[in-house]
XYZ file of C-alpha atoms in Angstrom:
162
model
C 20.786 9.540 -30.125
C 22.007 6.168 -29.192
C 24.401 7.787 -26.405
C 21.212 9.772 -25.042
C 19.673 6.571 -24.013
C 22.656 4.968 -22.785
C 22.667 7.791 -20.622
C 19.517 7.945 -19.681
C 19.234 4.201 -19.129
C 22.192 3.997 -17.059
C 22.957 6.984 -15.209
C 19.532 9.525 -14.995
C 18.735 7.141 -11.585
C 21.687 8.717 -9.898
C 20.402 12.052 -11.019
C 17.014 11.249 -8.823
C 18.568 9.593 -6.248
C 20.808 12.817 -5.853
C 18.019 15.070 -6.119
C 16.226 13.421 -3.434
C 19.192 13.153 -1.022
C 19.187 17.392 -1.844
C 15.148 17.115 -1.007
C 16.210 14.983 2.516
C 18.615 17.515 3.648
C 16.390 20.764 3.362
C 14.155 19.015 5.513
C 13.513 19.381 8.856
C 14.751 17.258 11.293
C 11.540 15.517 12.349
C 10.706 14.742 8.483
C 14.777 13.536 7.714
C 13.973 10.923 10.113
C 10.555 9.860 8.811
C 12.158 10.043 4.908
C 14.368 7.812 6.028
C 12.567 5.432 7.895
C 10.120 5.127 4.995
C 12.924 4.799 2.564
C 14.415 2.147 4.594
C 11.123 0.428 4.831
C 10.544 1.298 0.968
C 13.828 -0.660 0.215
C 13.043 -3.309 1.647
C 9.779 -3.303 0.642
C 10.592 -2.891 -3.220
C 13.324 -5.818 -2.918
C 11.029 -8.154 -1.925
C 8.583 -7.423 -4.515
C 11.029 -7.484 -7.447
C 11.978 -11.057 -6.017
C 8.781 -12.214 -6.258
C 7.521 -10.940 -9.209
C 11.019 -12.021 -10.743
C 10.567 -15.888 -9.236
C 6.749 -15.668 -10.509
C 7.489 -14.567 -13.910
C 10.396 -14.649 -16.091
C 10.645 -12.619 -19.350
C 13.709 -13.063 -21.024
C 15.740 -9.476 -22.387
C 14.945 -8.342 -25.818
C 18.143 -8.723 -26.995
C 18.295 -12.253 -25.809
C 14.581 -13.369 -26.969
C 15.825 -11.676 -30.527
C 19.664 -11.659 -30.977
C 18.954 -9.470 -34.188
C 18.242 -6.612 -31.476
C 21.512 -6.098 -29.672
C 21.459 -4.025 -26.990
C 22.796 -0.677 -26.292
C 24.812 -1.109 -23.292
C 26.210 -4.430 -21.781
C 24.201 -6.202 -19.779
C 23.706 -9.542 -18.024
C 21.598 -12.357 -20.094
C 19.155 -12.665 -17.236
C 15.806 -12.360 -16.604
C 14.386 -9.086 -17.156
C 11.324 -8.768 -15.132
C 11.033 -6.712 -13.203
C 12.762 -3.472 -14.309
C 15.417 -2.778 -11.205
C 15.406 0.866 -12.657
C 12.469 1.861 -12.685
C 11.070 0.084 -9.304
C 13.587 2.514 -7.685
C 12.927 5.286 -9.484
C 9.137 4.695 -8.835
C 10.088 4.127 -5.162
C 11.718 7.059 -5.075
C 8.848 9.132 -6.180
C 6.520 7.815 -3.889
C 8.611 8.766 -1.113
C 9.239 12.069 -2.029
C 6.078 13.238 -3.509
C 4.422 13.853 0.318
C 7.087 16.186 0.951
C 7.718 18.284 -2.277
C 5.029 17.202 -4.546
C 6.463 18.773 -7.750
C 9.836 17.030 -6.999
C 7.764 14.098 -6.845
C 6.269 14.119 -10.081
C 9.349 15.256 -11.687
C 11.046 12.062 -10.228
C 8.056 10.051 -11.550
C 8.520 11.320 -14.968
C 12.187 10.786 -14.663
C 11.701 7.250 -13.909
C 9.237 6.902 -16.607
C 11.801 8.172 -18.905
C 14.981 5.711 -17.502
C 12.045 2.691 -18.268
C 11.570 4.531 -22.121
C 15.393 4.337 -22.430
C 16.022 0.933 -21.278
C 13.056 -0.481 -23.508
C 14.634 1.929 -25.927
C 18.183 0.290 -25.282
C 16.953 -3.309 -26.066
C 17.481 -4.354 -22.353
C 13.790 -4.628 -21.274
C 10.546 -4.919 -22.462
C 7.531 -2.379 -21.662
C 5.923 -4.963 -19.257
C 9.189 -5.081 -17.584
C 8.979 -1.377 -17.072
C 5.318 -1.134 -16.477
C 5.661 -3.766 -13.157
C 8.954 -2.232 -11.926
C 7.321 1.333 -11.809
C 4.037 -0.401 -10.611
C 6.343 -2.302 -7.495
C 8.569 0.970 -6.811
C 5.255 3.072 -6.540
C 3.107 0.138 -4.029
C 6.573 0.211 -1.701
C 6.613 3.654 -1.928
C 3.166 4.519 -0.961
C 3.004 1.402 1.449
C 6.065 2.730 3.478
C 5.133 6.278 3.537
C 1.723 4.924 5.175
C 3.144 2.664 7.252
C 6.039 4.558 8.915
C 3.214 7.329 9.233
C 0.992 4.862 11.166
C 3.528 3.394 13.172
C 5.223 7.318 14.361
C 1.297 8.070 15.257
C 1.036 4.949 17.489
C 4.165 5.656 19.025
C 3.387 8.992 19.830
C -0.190 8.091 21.058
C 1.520 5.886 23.189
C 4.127 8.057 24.711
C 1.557 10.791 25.706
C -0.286 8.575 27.520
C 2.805 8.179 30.199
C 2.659 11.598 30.285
């Protein structure tokens, strides 16, 4: 069981993020472009957040609050909030969910399960989880929005040169 959520925990994000590079190349070429606008946007976005709520709050690991619960997997003594993981697997599912909306979900529920596996794996706590998947989801949906907004502008723009 244990190697399960190692697994999970460490290596399921890879999974997602090559399922949604698979999702960004059976796109057409006016929605690559947008995808990756709003993931670059969505990065950026999601970095920032985790360094704020990370400077605002500080929640020690589990296995460093209680050295009775060692952890699963090595891992840096440092401050646990927010959940890396699951902010990009979040992100990643609110990017991809206006495009394929079932591959969306089924990234959501993948990143729900990498934040079971690392509270699971003594390396975070659930409010640890609960923020990173609440930051990767308000970058995600923030980008898609915004990218959206700003390609409408543009294009409003352009056709009235025209």
């Amino acid at each position: 069981m244990n190697v399960l959520i190692v697994a999970t925990a460490q290596y399921l994000l890879y999974v997602l993020a090559a399922i949604a590079g698979l999702v960004w190349l059976t796109r057409p070429r006016t929605d690559k472009i947008m995808l990756a606008a709003q993931s670059l946007v969505g990065l950026a976005l999601v970095g920032v957040g985790i360094w704020v709520a990370g400077a605002l709050h500080v929640d020690p690991r589990p296995f460093v609050h209680d050295p009775s619960s060692a952890a699963l997997f090595a891992h840096a003594a440092d401050n646990g909030f927010p959940s890396d993981h699951s902010a990009a697997g979040g992100l990643l599912a609110a990017l991809l969910f206006p495009y394929r909306r079932l591959v969306g979900v089924a990234i959501g529920a993948g990143a729900v399960l990498i934040g079971v596996a690392r509270i699971a794996a003594h390396v975070h706590h659930s409010q640890d989880v609960i923020a990173g998947l609440g930051i990767g989801l308000s970058a995600g949906v923030l980008a898609v929005i915004g990218v959206r907004w700003l390609a409408g502008v543009r294009s409003r723009r352009m056709s009235t040169f025209v």
